[in-house]
mmCIF file of C-alpha atoms in Angstrom:
data_model
loop_
_atom_site.group_PDB
_atom_site.id
_atom_site.type_symbol
_atom_site.label_atom_id
_atom_site.label_comp_id
_atom_site.label_asym_id
_atom_site.label_seq_id
_atom_site.Cartn_x
_atom_site.Cartn_y
_atom_site.Cartn_z
ATOM 1 C CA UNK A 1076 -4.898 19.537 20.612
ATOM 2 C CA UNK A 1077 -2.041 19.790 19.072
ATOM 3 C CA UNK A 1078 -0.444 17.367 17.485
ATOM 4 C CA UNK A 1079 2.957 15.786 19.752
ATOM 5 C CA UNK A 1080 5.883 13.880 19.198
ATOM 6 C CA UNK A 1081 5.435 10.775 21.071
ATOM 7 C CA UNK A 1082 1.438 10.549 20.179
ATOM 8 C CA UNK A 1083 -0.155 7.030 19.102
ATOM 9 C CA UNK A 1084 -2.835 5.554 17.703
ATOM 10 C CA UNK A 1085 -3.689 1.732 17.040
ATOM 11 C CA UNK A 1086 -6.322 -0.651 14.995
ATOM 12 C CA UNK A 1087 -7.519 -4.296 14.943
ATOM 13 C CA UNK A 1088 -8.449 -5.742 12.214
ATOM 14 C CA UNK A 1089 -9.204 -9.518 10.704
ATOM 15 C CA UNK A 1090 -7.823 -9.774 7.523
ATOM 16 C CA UNK A 1091 -10.408 -13.114 6.630
ATOM 17 C CA UNK A 1092 -10.551 -14.768 3.561
ATOM 18 C CA UNK A 1093 -13.307 -12.902 2.255
ATOM 19 C CA UNK A 1094 -11.067 -9.523 2.517
ATOM 20 C CA UNK A 1095 -7.849 -11.420 0.588
ATOM 21 C CA UNK A 1096 -10.656 -12.400 -2.041
ATOM 22 C CA UNK A 1097 -11.684 -9.085 -2.208
ATOM 23 C CA UNK A 1098 -8.230 -7.198 -2.122
ATOM 24 C CA UNK A 1099 -6.714 -9.773 -4.749
ATOM 25 C CA UNK A 1100 -9.736 -8.359 -7.083
ATOM 26 C CA UNK A 1101 -8.909 -4.896 -6.221
ATOM 27 C CA UNK A 1102 -5.044 -5.389 -6.987
ATOM 28 C CA UNK A 1103 -5.748 -7.396 -9.599
ATOM 29 C CA UNK A 1104 -3.222 -9.369 -7.369
ATOM 30 C CA UNK A 1105 -3.926 -13.302 -7.701
ATOM 31 C CA UNK A 1106 -1.168 -14.767 -6.289
ATOM 32 C CA UNK A 1107 -2.056 -18.080 -5.430
ATOM 33 C CA UNK A 1108 0.438 -18.305 -2.289
ATOM 34 C CA UNK A 1109 -2.879 -15.940 -0.618
ATOM 35 C CA UNK A 1110 -5.384 -17.721 -2.691
ATOM 36 C CA UNK A 1111 -4.762 -21.538 -2.607
ATOM 37 C CA UNK A 1112 -4.829 -23.434 0.021
ATOM 38 C CA UNK A 1113 -2.920 -26.252 -1.876
ATOM 39 C CA UNK A 1114 -0.337 -23.872 -3.063
ATOM 40 C CA UNK A 1115 0.501 -22.218 -0.262
ATOM 41 C CA UNK A 1116 1.252 -25.843 1.362
ATOM 42 C CA UNK A 1117 4.528 -26.108 -1.528
ATOM 43 C CA UNK A 1118 5.943 -22.799 -0.372
ATOM 44 C CA UNK A 1119 8.029 -21.885 2.598
ATOM 45 C CA UNK A 1120 4.900 -19.962 4.433
ATOM 46 C CA UNK A 1121 3.175 -23.368 4.340
ATOM 47 C CA UNK A 1122 -0.458 -21.819 4.842
ATOM 48 C CA UNK A 1123 -2.318 -19.009 2.724
ATOM 49 C CA UNK A 1124 -0.578 -15.277 3.887
ATOM 50 C CA UNK A 1125 -2.412 -11.639 3.450
ATOM 51 C CA UNK A 1126 -1.250 -9.366 0.710
ATOM 52 C CA UNK A 1127 1.186 -7.132 2.352
ATOM 53 C CA UNK A 1128 -0.333 -4.292 0.841
ATOM 54 C CA UNK A 1129 -3.911 -5.330 2.292
ATOM 55 C CA UNK A 1130 -1.877 -5.380 5.557
ATOM 56 C CA UNK A 1131 -0.509 -1.915 5.662
ATOM 57 C CA UNK A 1132 -3.552 -0.228 4.101
ATOM 58 C CA UNK A 1133 -4.914 -0.412 7.534
ATOM 59 C CA UNK A 1134 -2.735 2.597 7.746
ATOM 60 C CA UNK A 1135 -3.875 4.680 5.727
ATOM 61 C CA UNK A 1136 -7.302 4.529 7.296
ATOM 62 C CA UNK A 1137 -5.625 5.576 11.072
ATOM 63 C CA UNK A 1138 -3.911 7.991 9.907
ATOM 64 C CA UNK A 1139 -6.906 9.264 8.464
ATOM 65 C CA UNK A 1140 -9.225 8.612 10.637
ATOM 66 C CA UNK A 1141 -7.567 8.726 14.414
ATOM 67 C CA UNK A 1142 -3.881 10.840 14.245
ATOM 68 C CA UNK A 1143 -3.759 12.882 12.351
ATOM 69 C CA UNK A 1144 -7.584 12.796 11.764
ATOM 70 C CA UNK A 1145 -9.738 14.290 9.531
ATOM 71 C CA UNK A 1146 -8.046 16.343 6.379
ATOM 72 C CA UNK A 1147 -4.911 14.885 6.017
ATOM 73 C CA UNK A 1148 -3.308 14.002 3.151
ATOM 74 C CA UNK A 1149 -1.124 11.291 2.601
ATOM 75 C CA UNK A 1150 2.404 12.682 1.280
ATOM 76 C CA UNK A 1151 4.432 8.962 1.011
ATOM 77 C CA UNK A 1152 5.377 5.761 3.111
ATOM 78 C CA UNK A 1153 7.629 3.420 2.839
ATOM 79 C CA UNK A 1154 6.971 -0.546 3.690
ATOM 80 C CA UNK A 1155 9.430 -3.158 4.891
ATOM 81 C CA UNK A 1156 7.669 -7.039 4.966
ATOM 82 C CA UNK A 1157 9.218 -8.237 7.214
ATOM 83 C CA UNK A 1158 7.632 -11.596 8.264
ATOM 84 C CA UNK A 1159 4.294 -12.979 7.018
ATOM 85 C CA UNK A 1160 0.792 -13.274 8.022
ATOM 86 C CA UNK A 1161 -1.437 -15.559 7.804
ATOM 87 C CA UNK A 1162 -4.967 -15.125 6.787
ATOM 88 C CA UNK A 1163 -7.570 -14.817 9.416
ATOM 89 C CA UNK A 1164 -5.219 -13.280 11.579
ATOM 90 C CA UNK A 1165 -6.316 -11.007 13.644
ATOM 91 C CA UNK A 1166 -3.255 -7.841 13.132
ATOM 92 C CA UNK A 1167 -3.145 -5.032 14.585
ATOM 93 C CA UNK A 1168 -1.631 -1.330 12.397
ATOM 94 C CA UNK A 1169 -0.430 1.301 14.983
ATOM 95 C CA UNK A 1170 0.518 5.056 13.624
ATOM 96 C CA UNK A 1171 3.195 6.612 16.229
ATOM 97 C CA UNK A 1172 4.322 10.445 15.456
ATOM 98 C CA UNK A 1173 7.890 10.710 14.883
ATOM 99 C CA UNK A 1174 9.082 14.368 14.150
ATOM 100 C CA UNK A 1175 6.794 17.409 13.235
ATOM 101 C CA UNK A 1176 8.663 20.025 11.166
ATOM 102 C CA UNK A 1177 8.558 23.184 12.323
ATOM 103 C CA UNK A 1178 7.931 25.373 9.047
ATOM 104 C CA UNK A 1179 4.972 23.594 7.367
ATOM 105 C CA UNK A 1180 2.163 21.324 8.881
ATOM 106 C CA UNK A 1181 3.682 18.317 7.865
ATOM 107 C CA UNK A 1182 4.711 15.209 10.467
ATOM 108 C CA UNK A 1183 6.482 12.050 10.019
ATOM 109 C CA UNK A 1184 4.816 8.773 12.110
ATOM 110 C CA UNK A 1185 6.484 5.500 12.578
ATOM 111 C CA UNK A 1186 3.889 2.614 10.895
ATOM 112 C CA UNK A 1187 3.466 -0.705 12.334
ATOM 113 C CA UNK A 1188 1.788 -4.277 11.850
ATOM 114 C CA UNK A 1189 2.131 -6.804 14.092
ATOM 115 C CA UNK A 1190 0.336 -10.048 13.438
ATOM 116 C CA UNK A 1191 -1.477 -11.858 16.018
ATOM 117 C CA UNK A 1192 1.361 -13.043 18.138
ATOM 118 C CA UNK A 1193 2.432 -9.569 18.207
ATOM 119 C CA UNK A 1194 5.502 -10.272 16.549
ATOM 120 C CA UNK A 1195 6.389 -6.991 13.648
ATOM 121 C CA UNK A 1196 5.595 -8.026 9.991
ATOM 122 C CA UNK A 1197 5.751 -4.697 8.331
ATOM 123 C CA UNK A 1198 7.542 -2.053 9.643
ATOM 124 C CA UNK A 1199 7.903 1.554 8.023
ATOM 125 C CA UNK A 1200 7.626 5.267 7.913
ATOM 126 C CA UNK A 1201 4.246 7.413 6.913
ATOM 127 C CA UNK A 1202 4.977 11.120 5.377
ATOM 128 C CA UNK A 1203 1.573 13.837 5.914
ATOM 129 C CA UNK A 1204 1.185 17.179 6.016
ATOM 130 C CA UNK A 1205 -2.086 17.634 8.485
ATOM 131 C CA UNK A 1206 -4.898 20.068 9.718
ATOM 132 C CA UNK A 1207 -3.395 22.690 12.521
ATOM 133 C CA UNK A 1208 -6.521 22.738 14.699
ATOM 134 C CA UNK B 909 14.038 -15.743 -19.946
ATOM 135 C CA UNK B 910 15.648 -14.521 -16.841
ATOM 136 C CA UNK B 911 15.396 -10.695 -15.326
ATOM 137 C CA UNK B 912 17.129 -8.503 -16.480
ATOM 138 C CA UNK B 913 17.623 -4.949 -15.638
ATOM 139 C CA UNK B 914 15.511 -2.659 -17.730
ATOM 140 C CA UNK B 915 12.150 -5.057 -18.351
ATOM 141 C CA UNK B 916 9.123 -3.589 -17.451
ATOM 142 C CA UNK B 917 5.092 -4.369 -17.518
ATOM 143 C CA UNK B 918 2.349 -1.846 -17.119
ATOM 144 C CA UNK B 919 -1.264 -2.475 -16.545
ATOM 145 C CA UNK B 920 -4.347 0.060 -16.562
ATOM 146 C CA UNK B 921 -7.284 -0.096 -14.556
ATOM 147 C CA UNK B 922 -10.026 2.492 -13.940
ATOM 148 C CA UNK B 923 -10.535 2.868 -10.282
ATOM 149 C CA UNK B 924 -14.661 3.534 -10.263
ATOM 150 C CA UNK B 925 -16.752 4.732 -6.675
ATOM 151 C CA UNK B 926 -17.246 0.923 -6.534
ATOM 152 C CA UNK B 927 -13.868 0.030 -6.338
ATOM 153 C CA UNK B 928 -13.019 3.213 -3.621
ATOM 154 C CA UNK B 929 -15.996 1.799 -1.821
ATOM 155 C CA UNK B 930 -14.385 -1.706 -1.535
ATOM 156 C CA UNK B 931 -11.297 -0.293 -0.718
ATOM 157 C CA UNK B 932 -12.795 2.259 2.236
ATOM 158 C CA UNK B 933 -13.987 -0.790 3.574
ATOM 159 C CA UNK B 934 -10.911 -3.552 3.269
ATOM 160 C CA UNK B 935 -8.592 -0.201 4.779
ATOM 161 C CA UNK B 936 -11.544 1.100 7.117
ATOM 162 C CA UNK B 937 -10.778 3.834 5.363
ATOM 163 C CA UNK B 938 -13.467 6.439 5.235
ATOM 164 C CA UNK B 939 -11.418 9.734 4.923
ATOM 165 C CA UNK B 940 -14.482 11.702 3.311
ATOM 166 C CA UNK B 941 -12.283 13.017 0.416
ATOM 167 C CA UNK B 942 -12.588 9.824 -0.940
ATOM 168 C CA UNK B 943 -16.222 9.545 -0.500
ATOM 169 C CA UNK B 944 -18.101 12.856 -0.123
ATOM 170 C CA UNK B 945 -18.585 14.690 -3.014
ATOM 171 C CA UNK B 946 -19.656 17.637 -1.134
ATOM 172 C CA UNK B 947 -16.873 17.328 1.142
ATOM 173 C CA UNK B 948 -14.378 16.952 -1.774
ATOM 174 C CA UNK B 949 -16.117 19.766 -3.367
ATOM 175 C CA UNK B 950 -14.633 21.884 0.228
ATOM 176 C CA UNK B 951 -11.109 20.664 -0.388
ATOM 177 C CA UNK B 952 -8.016 21.490 -2.778
ATOM 178 C CA UNK B 953 -9.132 18.503 -5.112
ATOM 179 C CA UNK B 954 -12.829 19.699 -5.857
ATOM 180 C CA UNK B 955 -13.662 16.227 -6.523
ATOM 181 C CA UNK B 956 -13.420 12.713 -4.691
ATOM 182 C CA UNK B 957 -10.377 11.293 -5.050
ATOM 183 C CA UNK B 958 -9.090 7.774 -4.876
ATOM 184 C CA UNK B 959 -7.354 6.430 -1.861
ATOM 185 C CA UNK B 960 -3.113 6.425 -2.532
ATOM 186 C CA UNK B 961 -2.857 2.742 -0.797
ATOM 187 C CA UNK B 962 -5.388 1.717 -3.447
ATOM 188 C CA UNK B 963 -3.624 3.222 -7.029
ATOM 189 C CA UNK B 964 -0.607 1.588 -5.127
ATOM 190 C CA UNK B 965 -1.717 -1.960 -4.643
ATOM 191 C CA UNK B 966 -2.002 -2.682 -8.490
ATOM 192 C CA UNK B 967 1.729 -2.568 -7.897
ATOM 193 C CA UNK B 968 1.383 -5.374 -5.778
ATOM 194 C CA UNK B 969 -0.336 -7.336 -8.489
ATOM 195 C CA UNK B 970 1.791 -6.497 -11.431
ATOM 196 C CA UNK B 971 4.830 -7.888 -9.645
ATOM 197 C CA UNK B 972 3.042 -10.795 -8.263
ATOM 198 C CA UNK B 973 1.649 -11.873 -11.688
ATOM 199 C CA UNK B 974 3.466 -10.402 -14.569
ATOM 200 C CA UNK B 975 7.666 -9.065 -13.445
ATOM 201 C CA UNK B 976 8.999 -10.936 -12.375
ATOM 202 C CA UNK B 977 5.745 -13.143 -11.618
ATOM 203 C CA UNK B 978 5.271 -16.311 -10.144
ATOM 204 C CA UNK B 979 6.693 -16.931 -6.531
ATOM 205 C CA UNK B 980 7.649 -13.289 -5.617
ATOM 206 C CA UNK B 981 7.962 -12.197 -2.456
ATOM 207 C CA UNK B 982 7.529 -8.994 -1.697
ATOM 208 C CA UNK B 983 10.101 -7.861 0.771
ATOM 209 C CA UNK B 984 9.399 -3.601 0.772
ATOM 210 C CA UNK B 985 8.287 -0.788 -1.366
ATOM 211 C CA UNK B 986 8.753 3.253 -1.312
ATOM 212 C CA UNK B 987 5.674 5.309 -1.907
ATOM 213 C CA UNK B 988 5.179 9.157 -2.795
ATOM 214 C CA UNK B 989 2.147 10.378 -3.650
ATOM 215 C CA UNK B 990 3.452 12.875 -5.951
ATOM 216 C CA UNK B 991 -0.435 13.916 -7.535
ATOM 217 C CA UNK B 992 -4.687 13.251 -7.212
ATOM 218 C CA UNK B 993 -5.843 10.489 -8.825
ATOM 219 C CA UNK B 994 -9.785 11.354 -9.315
ATOM 220 C CA UNK B 995 -12.118 8.731 -8.923
ATOM 221 C CA UNK B 996 -13.393 7.172 -12.081
ATOM 222 C CA UNK B 997 -9.460 7.598 -13.759
ATOM 223 C CA UNK B 998 -8.059 4.688 -15.649
ATOM 224 C CA UNK B 999 -4.557 4.586 -14.436
ATOM 225 C CA UNK B 1000 -1.612 2.777 -15.801
ATOM 226 C CA UNK B 1001 1.215 1.418 -13.345
ATOM 227 C CA UNK B 1002 4.281 -0.003 -14.581
ATOM 228 C CA UNK B 1003 7.208 -1.349 -12.782
ATOM 229 C CA UNK B 1004 10.635 -1.476 -14.355
ATOM 230 C CA UNK B 1005 14.002 -3.728 -13.330
ATOM 231 C CA UNK B 1006 17.086 -1.076 -12.038
ATOM 232 C CA UNK B 1007 18.477 -3.214 -10.072
ATOM 233 C CA UNK B 1008 19.293 -6.878 -9.525
ATOM 234 C CA UNK B 1009 21.571 -8.129 -7.051
ATOM 235 C CA UNK B 1010 24.527 -10.531 -7.772
ATOM 236 C CA UNK B 1011 24.731 -12.941 -4.537
ATOM 237 C CA UNK B 1012 21.412 -13.454 -4.342
ATOM 238 C CA UNK B 1013 18.014 -13.318 -6.219
ATOM 239 C CA UNK B 1014 16.607 -9.835 -5.153
ATOM 240 C CA UNK B 1015 15.711 -7.203 -7.608
ATOM 241 C CA UNK B 1016 14.856 -3.456 -7.070
ATOM 242 C CA UNK B 1017 12.132 -2.189 -9.390
ATOM 243 C CA UNK B 1018 10.827 1.396 -10.101
ATOM 244 C CA UNK B 1019 7.070 1.086 -9.062
ATOM 245 C CA UNK B 1020 4.907 4.346 -11.018
ATOM 246 C CA UNK B 1021 1.621 4.656 -11.068
ATOM 247 C CA UNK B 1022 0.150 7.549 -13.666
ATOM 248 C CA UNK B 1023 -3.145 9.253 -13.952
ATOM 249 C CA UNK B 1024 -5.290 9.239 -16.889
ATOM 250 C CA UNK B 1025 -3.671 11.818 -18.342
ATOM 251 C CA UNK B 1026 0.036 10.251 -17.886
ATOM 252 C CA UNK B 1027 1.217 12.623 -15.341
ATOM 253 C CA UNK B 1028 3.373 10.634 -11.980
ATOM 254 C CA UNK B 1029 0.674 10.192 -9.488
ATOM 255 C CA UNK B 1030 2.348 7.390 -7.501
ATOM 256 C CA UNK B 1031 6.453 7.131 -7.393
ATOM 257 C CA UNK B 1032 8.575 4.546 -5.184
ATOM 258 C CA UNK B 1033 10.735 2.024 -5.568
ATOM 259 C CA UNK B 1034 9.864 -1.742 -5.158
ATOM 260 C CA UNK B 1035 12.253 -4.762 -3.533
ATOM 261 C CA UNK B 1036 11.170 -8.437 -4.367
ATOM 262 C CA UNK B 1037 12.606 -11.554 -3.942
ATOM 263 C CA UNK B 1038 11.985 -13.245 -7.650
ATOM 264 C CA UNK B 1039 12.204 -17.551 -8.751
ATOM 265 C CA UNK B 1040 15.360 -18.231 -10.668
ATOM 266 C CA UNK B 1041 14.249 -19.713 -13.748
#
């Protein structure tokens, strides 16, 4: 099926403590607001929050696996971290085709990550080159 | 020391096969261009490449650990994936203060990731709220 404006795909995932610890090591990001409950209690967040880039990484997976899918090449991404996601929440990442270029197989997709309560936590836009199937 | 325009910080890290496999699982991004040498050989990249979001994740670590450092809250990030990074490369991520708001402790930083040959691979900009120390 050809790519069409309005198509969307979503994935749910629980971002548990183990995921956060693994990501901290990969990103060399040991910000205690993610890893130390006592420290987090002293911040406006009150409890440990997930790394914004960890939550956003699910967008990469969706683009490559689902929409546009296999063969997708990631060209760009914008991210706004709108509200915190707490460790242990099951989040939903969603991508929606917004625009398809007429001259090249390049598409822009709205990319959104929602927290467990359905509130928008990360808002942004991806640009990808896709395989015309 | 107060935050000043022009300040910069950098980190080097080898993104090996193990990092890529771990990130694939966290991001649910099993794009074979990252994981399957035979498949990668059939693409324009010829060899497995690192997930763009994995390389970019080092920016998150730099912002939180080094500049602006502890207490930093990530507000936004733009990313352009300019050239591939191959699995096994030692990359350098760098952040440089570009602008500091006068009304609020909010700064924008240029964020760059260079491949092993010093070529710009990921270009972008971060927006953060920082702790005035």
